[in-house]
Amino acid sequence: MRLAYYPGCTLKTTAKSFDISTLESSKTLGIDLIEPERWNCCGTVHALSKDDVMHHLAPIRNLLRIEEMKKTGIVEESKVITVCAMCYNTLKRANLVFNSDSDKVKKINENMENESSVYNGSVQVEHLLETIKHQGWDNLRNKVKIPLKDLKVAPYYGCLLLRPRGLGIDNADKPSIMEDMIRALGAEPIDFAYKQKCCGSYHTVFMKERVADLSYKILNQAKIAGAEIIVTACPLCEFNLSHRQTEIIKNRSEFKEFPVIYFTQLIALALGLKEDSMVFGENKTDPRPLFKYKGFLKEI
Amino acid sequence: MSSENSGQILKINAENKEFKEKIQDLSGEKIDLCFQCGACSSGCPMVQEMDYLPSKIIRMSQLGLKEVLSSKTIWVCTTCFNCEVRCPRGIDIANVMEAIRQVVLRQKFDKVNIDMLTPEELRELPQIAIVSNLRKLTA
Ligand code: SF4
Ligand code: SF4
């Protein structure tokens, strides 16, 4: 299956492990992800004010690239796969605006005169978790080489994978898609109270301490519930939950570093891929000691 | 509404009415639906940093009170949509927060300045954090 893939900016810089583990594990699952030849930042957040059209241009331009890929036969479907929760949300919502508001379509098209074609609104925005779910959890289970037996994994959804209501990849009140994925990998999903709670998001820039406090609550709830590791699908959540542990430890000496990784890194591990497909060295909180202790990674 | 009930109806002046309509237009939300249950505030992760609770911002917006423009709440909201999934009246409170922020930002106001960051912070922060922060907090 050849599908278009929109990585987004952060996956090319501080979250390369997310990009690489996505590409490598998808390949093993029979999904060839193809990046458009050129793409631009989606803007990271959906413009919420009703009269703001300009900020929809960036995501729509990316969707146009996908339509072009479909037209030229580079990909099989008019669909784009994302993994970053913020890219997913921004592309999906801009697409929805485009397909429901003809006045805005006119304005958007007027401002994209430099493009050689116009966007038709045909692209379907999908998250990789949905793609894997549609393949069937058995497909994933059957490809597992190293069942992650006895590993207790807390799925952290955060905000934009699930909200606003109806726009997310799963039920906003009671999601289960990450739990199903964790089970298919042979690990045990840990339910915890804060799995949908916000980590403080972009306030990590100027309100570090508050974000450290929110992240602490999330990490601590996962720990109390018995988790050994957290998986996430957002480079901003990953940053807050792992990098802000430095601030947490400064304020709470009893706090012990807690590993946080991308869900695709966990998949790559269970699929038995090479270590350079998981890039665990990039994670601020190194999960390798845990995985070695569990026998999933060889001691070197 | 019959005229004998008019004494019980809260009347707002023209200026407040205009401001209220502006918020409604920009947000696309029917803020009059709010019946002050407080569900939005109870699940909000940022209340400790707020001066007015999210539910209070909605009430003030119903009355067209321009004090919302100088509230801390609109800037510390993380746009997490937790309030949106909780509201029994179907109001997307995050949209209202954005509308109020936009009224301020459109006067060429920047809440934050990237120059406030140290070179180390700039190096460490992922661009997803910086771009989204500046999108929400600068003009
Ligand atoms: S969107 Fe803003 S107001 Fe609503 S719960 Fe999140 S932080 Fe609070
Ligand atoms: S949850 Fe909705 S109805 Fe309840 S106070 Fe908040 S905005 Fe009003």
XYZ file of C-alpha atoms and ligand atoms in Angstrom:
455
model
C 0.000 0.000 0.000
C 1.531 3.312 -1.149
C 0.202 6.259 0.823
C 1.157 9.908 1.091
C 2.775 10.936 4.346
C 2.933 14.388 5.894
C 5.631 14.384 8.602
C 5.445 18.032 9.687
C 8.352 20.226 10.759
C 9.235 18.910 14.183
C 9.656 15.353 12.918
C 12.519 16.614 10.795
C 14.367 18.244 13.699
C 13.825 17.390 17.368
C 11.543 14.407 16.779
C 13.463 12.480 14.133
C 12.888 9.304 16.139
C 9.148 9.764 15.509
C 9.711 10.174 11.765
C 12.138 7.271 11.371
C 10.221 4.812 13.549
C 7.029 5.748 11.669
C 8.556 5.066 8.254
C 10.307 1.865 9.290
C 7.455 0.245 11.194
C 4.929 1.210 8.503
C 7.098 -0.435 5.877
C 7.153 -3.653 7.907
C 3.368 -3.446 8.184
C 3.043 -3.177 4.420
C 2.444 0.563 4.281
C 4.852 2.520 2.082
C 4.710 6.104 3.266
C 5.721 8.609 0.630
C 6.561 12.174 1.570
C 5.523 14.897 -0.906
C 8.475 16.375 -2.774
C 7.770 19.715 -1.180
C 5.560 20.677 1.677
C 5.265 23.510 4.166
C 4.523 23.930 7.856
C 0.802 23.389 8.487
C 0.786 26.234 11.019
C 0.541 23.776 13.967
C -2.809 25.122 15.202
C -6.183 25.530 13.535
C -7.295 29.139 13.185
C -10.405 29.275 15.349
C -11.816 32.695 14.510
C -14.527 32.445 11.933
C -13.199 35.252 9.735
C -9.630 33.950 9.612
C -9.057 32.503 6.170
C -5.378 33.265 5.662
C -4.221 30.684 8.168
C -6.032 27.910 6.318
C -3.829 28.426 3.275
C -0.824 26.593 4.702
C -2.648 23.335 5.496
C -4.681 23.476 2.267
C -1.498 23.938 0.218
C -0.220 20.679 1.721
C -3.446 18.902 0.833
C -3.108 20.171 -2.717
C 0.331 18.509 -2.852
C -1.350 15.233 -1.894
C -3.987 15.607 -4.619
C -1.175 16.163 -7.110
C 0.549 12.978 -5.910
C -2.662 11.057 -6.488
C -3.092 12.591 -9.959
C 0.388 11.603 -11.043
C -0.009 8.100 -9.652
C 2.679 8.441 -6.974
C 0.160 7.288 -4.388
C -2.885 5.051 -4.691
C -5.398 7.014 -2.685
C -6.301 10.647 -2.150
C -5.324 10.332 1.455
C -2.618 11.690 3.711
C -1.196 9.903 6.713
C 0.050 11.942 9.655
C 1.426 10.941 13.013
C 1.859 14.282 14.791
C -1.361 15.042 16.676
C -1.129 18.749 15.898
C -0.527 18.301 12.165
C -3.364 15.797 12.077
C -5.752 18.195 13.756
C -4.715 21.224 11.689
C -4.885 19.461 8.317
C -8.141 17.760 9.181
C -9.887 20.881 10.393
C -8.724 23.045 7.484
C -9.979 20.346 5.128
C -13.325 20.372 6.889
C -13.604 24.149 6.579
C -12.742 23.853 2.894
C -15.417 21.241 2.340
C -18.164 23.039 4.214
C -17.797 26.738 3.484
C -17.977 27.836 -0.153
C -17.192 31.494 0.645
C -13.943 30.460 2.236
C -13.096 28.151 -0.662
C -13.341 31.143 -2.971
C -11.067 33.241 -0.780
C -8.581 30.412 -0.302
C -8.377 29.746 -4.032
C -7.963 33.449 -4.799
C -4.935 33.488 -2.568
C -3.349 30.418 -4.113
C -3.005 31.787 -7.636
C 0.655 30.855 -7.699
C -0.310 27.173 -7.638
C -0.645 25.352 -10.957
C -3.792 23.525 -9.863
C -6.685 24.152 -7.483
C -7.486 21.989 -4.515
C -10.645 19.907 -4.964
C -11.172 18.966 -1.349
C -10.780 15.259 -2.058
C -8.034 14.395 0.421
C -8.821 12.310 3.458
C -6.689 13.137 6.484
C -5.857 10.055 8.507
C -3.701 9.298 11.521
C -1.354 6.317 11.310
C -3.088 4.720 14.286
C -6.294 4.697 12.236
C -4.474 3.189 9.252
C -3.096 0.387 11.414
C -6.513 -0.133 13.001
C -8.124 -0.418 9.555
C -5.562 -3.061 8.595
C -6.813 -4.982 11.606
C -5.106 -5.431 14.969
C -4.435 -9.054 14.010
C -2.242 -7.872 11.165
C -0.146 -5.965 13.676
C -0.192 -8.828 16.191
C 0.958 -11.315 13.545
C 3.959 -9.198 12.649
C 5.209 -8.887 16.218
C 8.634 -10.525 16.645
C 9.268 -9.516 20.240
C 6.016 -9.614 22.218
C 6.321 -6.933 24.882
C 5.294 -9.311 27.603
C 4.684 -7.834 31.053
C 5.423 -4.307 29.876
C 2.987 -1.846 31.425
C 2.350 0.982 29.005
C 0.309 4.112 29.715
C -1.167 5.597 26.538
C -1.140 9.372 26.729
C -3.638 10.838 24.248
C -3.447 14.463 25.276
C -5.779 16.860 23.484
C -5.740 17.026 19.734
C -5.894 13.322 18.919
C -9.341 13.303 20.508
C -10.729 16.818 20.525
C -12.773 18.747 19.549
C -15.511 16.155 19.766
C -16.057 14.270 16.535
C -12.788 15.435 14.978
C -10.433 13.063 16.737
C -9.285 9.553 15.934
C -11.429 7.970 18.629
C -14.208 8.536 21.144
C -13.356 11.753 23.003
C -14.646 10.419 26.328
C -13.505 6.835 26.220
C -10.739 6.246 23.698
C -9.338 2.756 23.174
C -7.278 2.869 19.983
C -3.905 3.178 21.722
C -4.873 0.505 24.236
C -5.743 -1.856 21.362
C -2.400 -1.125 19.733
C -0.541 -1.782 23.004
C -2.379 -5.087 23.448
C -1.563 -6.156 19.887
C 2.116 -5.647 20.712
C 1.795 -8.048 23.621
C 2.088 -5.337 26.276
C -0.410 -4.353 28.935
C -2.226 -1.016 28.564
C -2.519 0.938 31.796
C -5.577 3.088 32.251
C -4.889 6.288 34.164
C -6.888 9.335 35.117
C -4.868 11.896 33.191
C -4.542 10.253 29.800
C -6.675 12.943 28.115
C -5.528 15.848 30.288
C -3.582 18.702 28.702
C 0.182 18.890 29.360
C 0.169 22.671 28.989
C 0.947 22.537 25.284
C 2.614 25.622 23.802
C 2.786 27.363 27.157
C 5.961 25.351 27.623
C 7.667 28.317 25.929
C 6.923 31.056 28.447
C 5.282 29.175 31.343
C 7.788 26.407 31.914
C 6.976 25.900 35.591
C 3.229 25.508 35.068
C 3.840 23.022 32.272
C 6.275 21.121 34.497
C 3.550 20.951 37.134
C 0.911 19.696 34.673
C 3.383 17.190 33.245
C 4.230 16.012 36.745
C 0.562 15.259 37.421
C 0.283 13.234 34.229
C 3.514 11.307 34.856
C 2.648 10.725 38.482
C -0.854 9.426 37.706
C 0.604 7.021 35.152
C 3.165 5.846 37.708
C 0.575 5.386 40.458
C -1.562 3.352 38.065
C 1.408 1.027 37.613
C 2.813 2.122 34.271
C 6.482 1.660 33.439
C 6.498 3.843 30.347
C 4.290 6.383 28.541
C 3.634 6.442 24.809
C 2.421 9.521 22.980
C 1.662 10.703 19.451
C 2.637 14.353 19.703
C 6.109 15.892 19.623
C 4.946 18.716 21.863
C 3.490 16.333 24.473
C 6.679 14.277 24.261
C 8.773 17.378 24.822
C 6.720 18.517 27.803
C 6.458 15.113 29.448
C 10.156 14.319 29.048
C 12.160 17.554 28.880
C 10.158 19.203 31.632
C 11.213 16.358 33.955
C 14.355 18.440 34.494
C 12.205 21.153 36.117
C 10.137 18.529 37.973
C 13.236 16.960 39.511
C 14.475 20.413 40.591
C 11.290 20.924 42.598
C 10.704 17.341 43.736
C 13.836 15.464 44.634
C 11.861 12.239 45.137
C 10.786 12.192 41.476
C 12.583 9.556 39.416
C 13.059 9.971 35.673
C 10.237 8.291 33.780
C 10.518 7.150 30.146
C 8.269 8.717 27.507
C 8.462 7.572 23.869
C 6.463 7.751 20.642
C 3.966 4.976 19.937
C 5.796 4.209 16.697
C 9.001 3.526 18.631
C 7.131 0.945 20.681
C 5.766 -0.638 17.509
C 9.267 -0.735 15.951
C 10.596 -2.432 19.086
C 7.904 -5.115 19.042
C 8.345 -5.670 15.310
C 11.959 -6.540 16.083
C 13.391 -3.781 13.907
C 16.979 -2.643 14.182
C 17.810 -0.143 16.892
C 18.496 2.582 14.361
C 14.819 2.358 13.359
C 13.769 3.326 16.877
C 16.390 6.017 17.585
C 15.940 5.655 21.353
C 19.084 7.749 21.807
C 17.073 10.839 20.898
C 14.596 10.461 23.753
C 15.392 12.747 26.653
C 14.295 9.980 29.009
C 16.137 6.897 27.809
C 13.834 3.847 27.650
C 16.665 1.408 26.895
C 17.475 0.414 30.479
C 13.828 -0.627 30.929
C 13.733 -2.525 27.635
C 17.012 -4.283 28.439
C 15.742 -5.219 31.886
C 12.638 -6.687 30.240
C 14.777 -8.567 27.746
C 13.435 -6.740 24.671
C 16.809 -5.250 23.825
C 20.127 -7.019 24.033
C 22.652 -5.884 26.607
C 25.636 -4.408 24.843
C -41.185 37.834 25.276
C -44.300 39.562 26.641
C -43.961 43.107 27.874
C -45.021 42.337 31.459
C -41.940 40.129 31.753
C -39.625 42.831 30.557
C -38.880 43.964 34.092
C -37.201 40.638 34.761
C -35.057 40.698 31.706
C -31.513 41.848 31.979
C -30.988 44.643 29.484
C -27.548 45.398 28.190
C -26.571 48.714 26.677
C -25.708 49.230 23.028
C -21.966 49.210 23.525
C -22.013 45.933 25.431
C -24.405 44.464 22.911
C -22.088 45.363 20.076
C -19.126 43.811 21.862
C -21.086 40.654 22.617
C -22.051 40.349 18.955
C -18.448 40.755 17.932
C -17.423 37.876 20.183
C -20.263 35.751 18.845
C -19.362 36.497 15.229
C -15.663 35.855 15.675
C -16.147 32.680 17.691
C -19.195 31.370 15.860
C -20.561 30.291 19.254
C -24.052 30.879 20.626
C -22.898 32.033 24.028
C -26.431 32.653 25.275
C -26.877 28.892 25.498
C -24.608 28.817 28.553
C -26.508 28.185 31.789
C -23.469 28.487 34.071
C -23.135 24.850 35.073
C -19.396 25.263 35.528
C -18.436 22.016 33.792
C -15.959 23.861 31.577
C -14.158 25.349 34.554
C -14.075 22.105 36.498
C -12.002 20.331 33.869
C -9.774 23.202 32.816
C -6.066 22.505 33.361
C -5.118 26.185 33.666
C -7.518 27.515 36.323
C -4.682 28.097 38.779
C -3.254 30.678 36.394
C -6.597 32.326 35.591
C -8.223 35.427 37.036
C -11.710 34.568 35.732
C -12.834 30.944 35.355
C -13.753 29.904 31.797
C -17.451 29.798 32.788
C -17.146 33.355 34.075
C -15.576 34.493 30.805
C -18.633 33.061 29.039
C -20.989 34.851 31.448
C -19.136 38.127 31.010
C -19.287 37.659 27.243
C -23.054 37.121 27.460
C -23.246 40.523 29.093
C -20.801 42.055 26.643
C -18.411 43.128 29.389
C -15.191 44.401 27.894
C -13.267 43.469 31.046
C -12.672 40.102 29.377
C -10.180 41.866 27.113
C -7.862 42.563 30.014
C -8.259 39.180 31.674
C -5.318 36.846 32.186
C -7.527 33.853 31.404
C -7.610 34.369 27.639
C -3.793 34.226 27.444
C -3.206 31.191 29.641
C -5.880 29.026 28.001
C -4.037 26.172 26.254
C -6.761 25.556 23.615
C -7.022 21.987 24.894
C -10.780 21.713 24.151
C -11.411 19.932 27.435
C -14.173 22.459 28.104
C -15.614 21.850 24.652
C -16.169 18.125 25.263
C -17.666 18.837 28.684
C -20.107 21.602 27.862
C -23.675 20.220 28.008
C -24.843 23.169 25.893
C -22.488 22.489 22.999
C -20.444 25.643 23.339
C -16.844 25.518 22.179
C -15.352 27.715 24.877
C -11.898 27.571 23.256
C -13.374 29.383 20.253
C -14.634 32.136 22.545
C -11.196 32.452 24.159
C -9.655 32.783 20.716
C -12.223 35.387 19.661
C -11.437 37.557 22.681
C -7.690 37.139 22.173
C -8.125 38.112 18.547
C -9.910 41.345 19.449
C -6.820 42.297 21.472
C -4.201 40.932 19.046
C -5.773 42.769 16.123
C -4.849 46.035 17.760
C -1.259 45.092 16.897
C -0.640 43.760 20.370
C 1.873 41.007 21.073
C 1.474 39.170 24.355
C 4.918 37.576 24.118
C 8.154 38.333 22.354
C 10.511 35.681 21.094
C 13.431 37.876 22.194
C 12.461 36.999 25.766
C 13.950 33.533 25.215
C 17.567 32.690 25.926
C 19.637 31.107 23.117
C 19.620 27.836 25.098
C 15.832 27.853 25.339
C 15.547 28.569 21.624
C 17.829 25.675 20.850
C 16.007 23.250 23.115
C 12.396 24.110 22.226
C 10.848 22.190 19.331
C 9.508 24.462 16.595
C 6.028 23.055 17.101
C 6.065 24.786 20.518
C 7.372 28.104 19.265
C 5.153 28.294 16.183
C 1.972 27.424 18.073
C 2.811 29.786 20.914
C 3.404 32.707 18.574
C 0.313 31.839 16.552
C -1.818 32.102 19.677
C -0.129 34.952 21.486
C 1.125 37.412 18.892
C -0.552 39.617 16.290
S -9.514 25.148 26.126
Fe -8.772 26.744 27.530
S -10.527 27.202 28.848
Fe -10.974 25.264 27.831
S -10.300 23.711 29.302
Fe -8.597 24.084 27.888
S -7.348 25.666 28.899
Fe -9.355 25.659 29.897
S -19.852 24.040 30.422
Fe -21.023 25.225 28.882
S -22.983 25.634 29.877
Fe -21.578 25.001 31.486
S -20.722 26.940 32.284
Fe -19.315 26.208 30.705
S -19.995 27.202 28.819
Fe -21.662 27.387 30.297
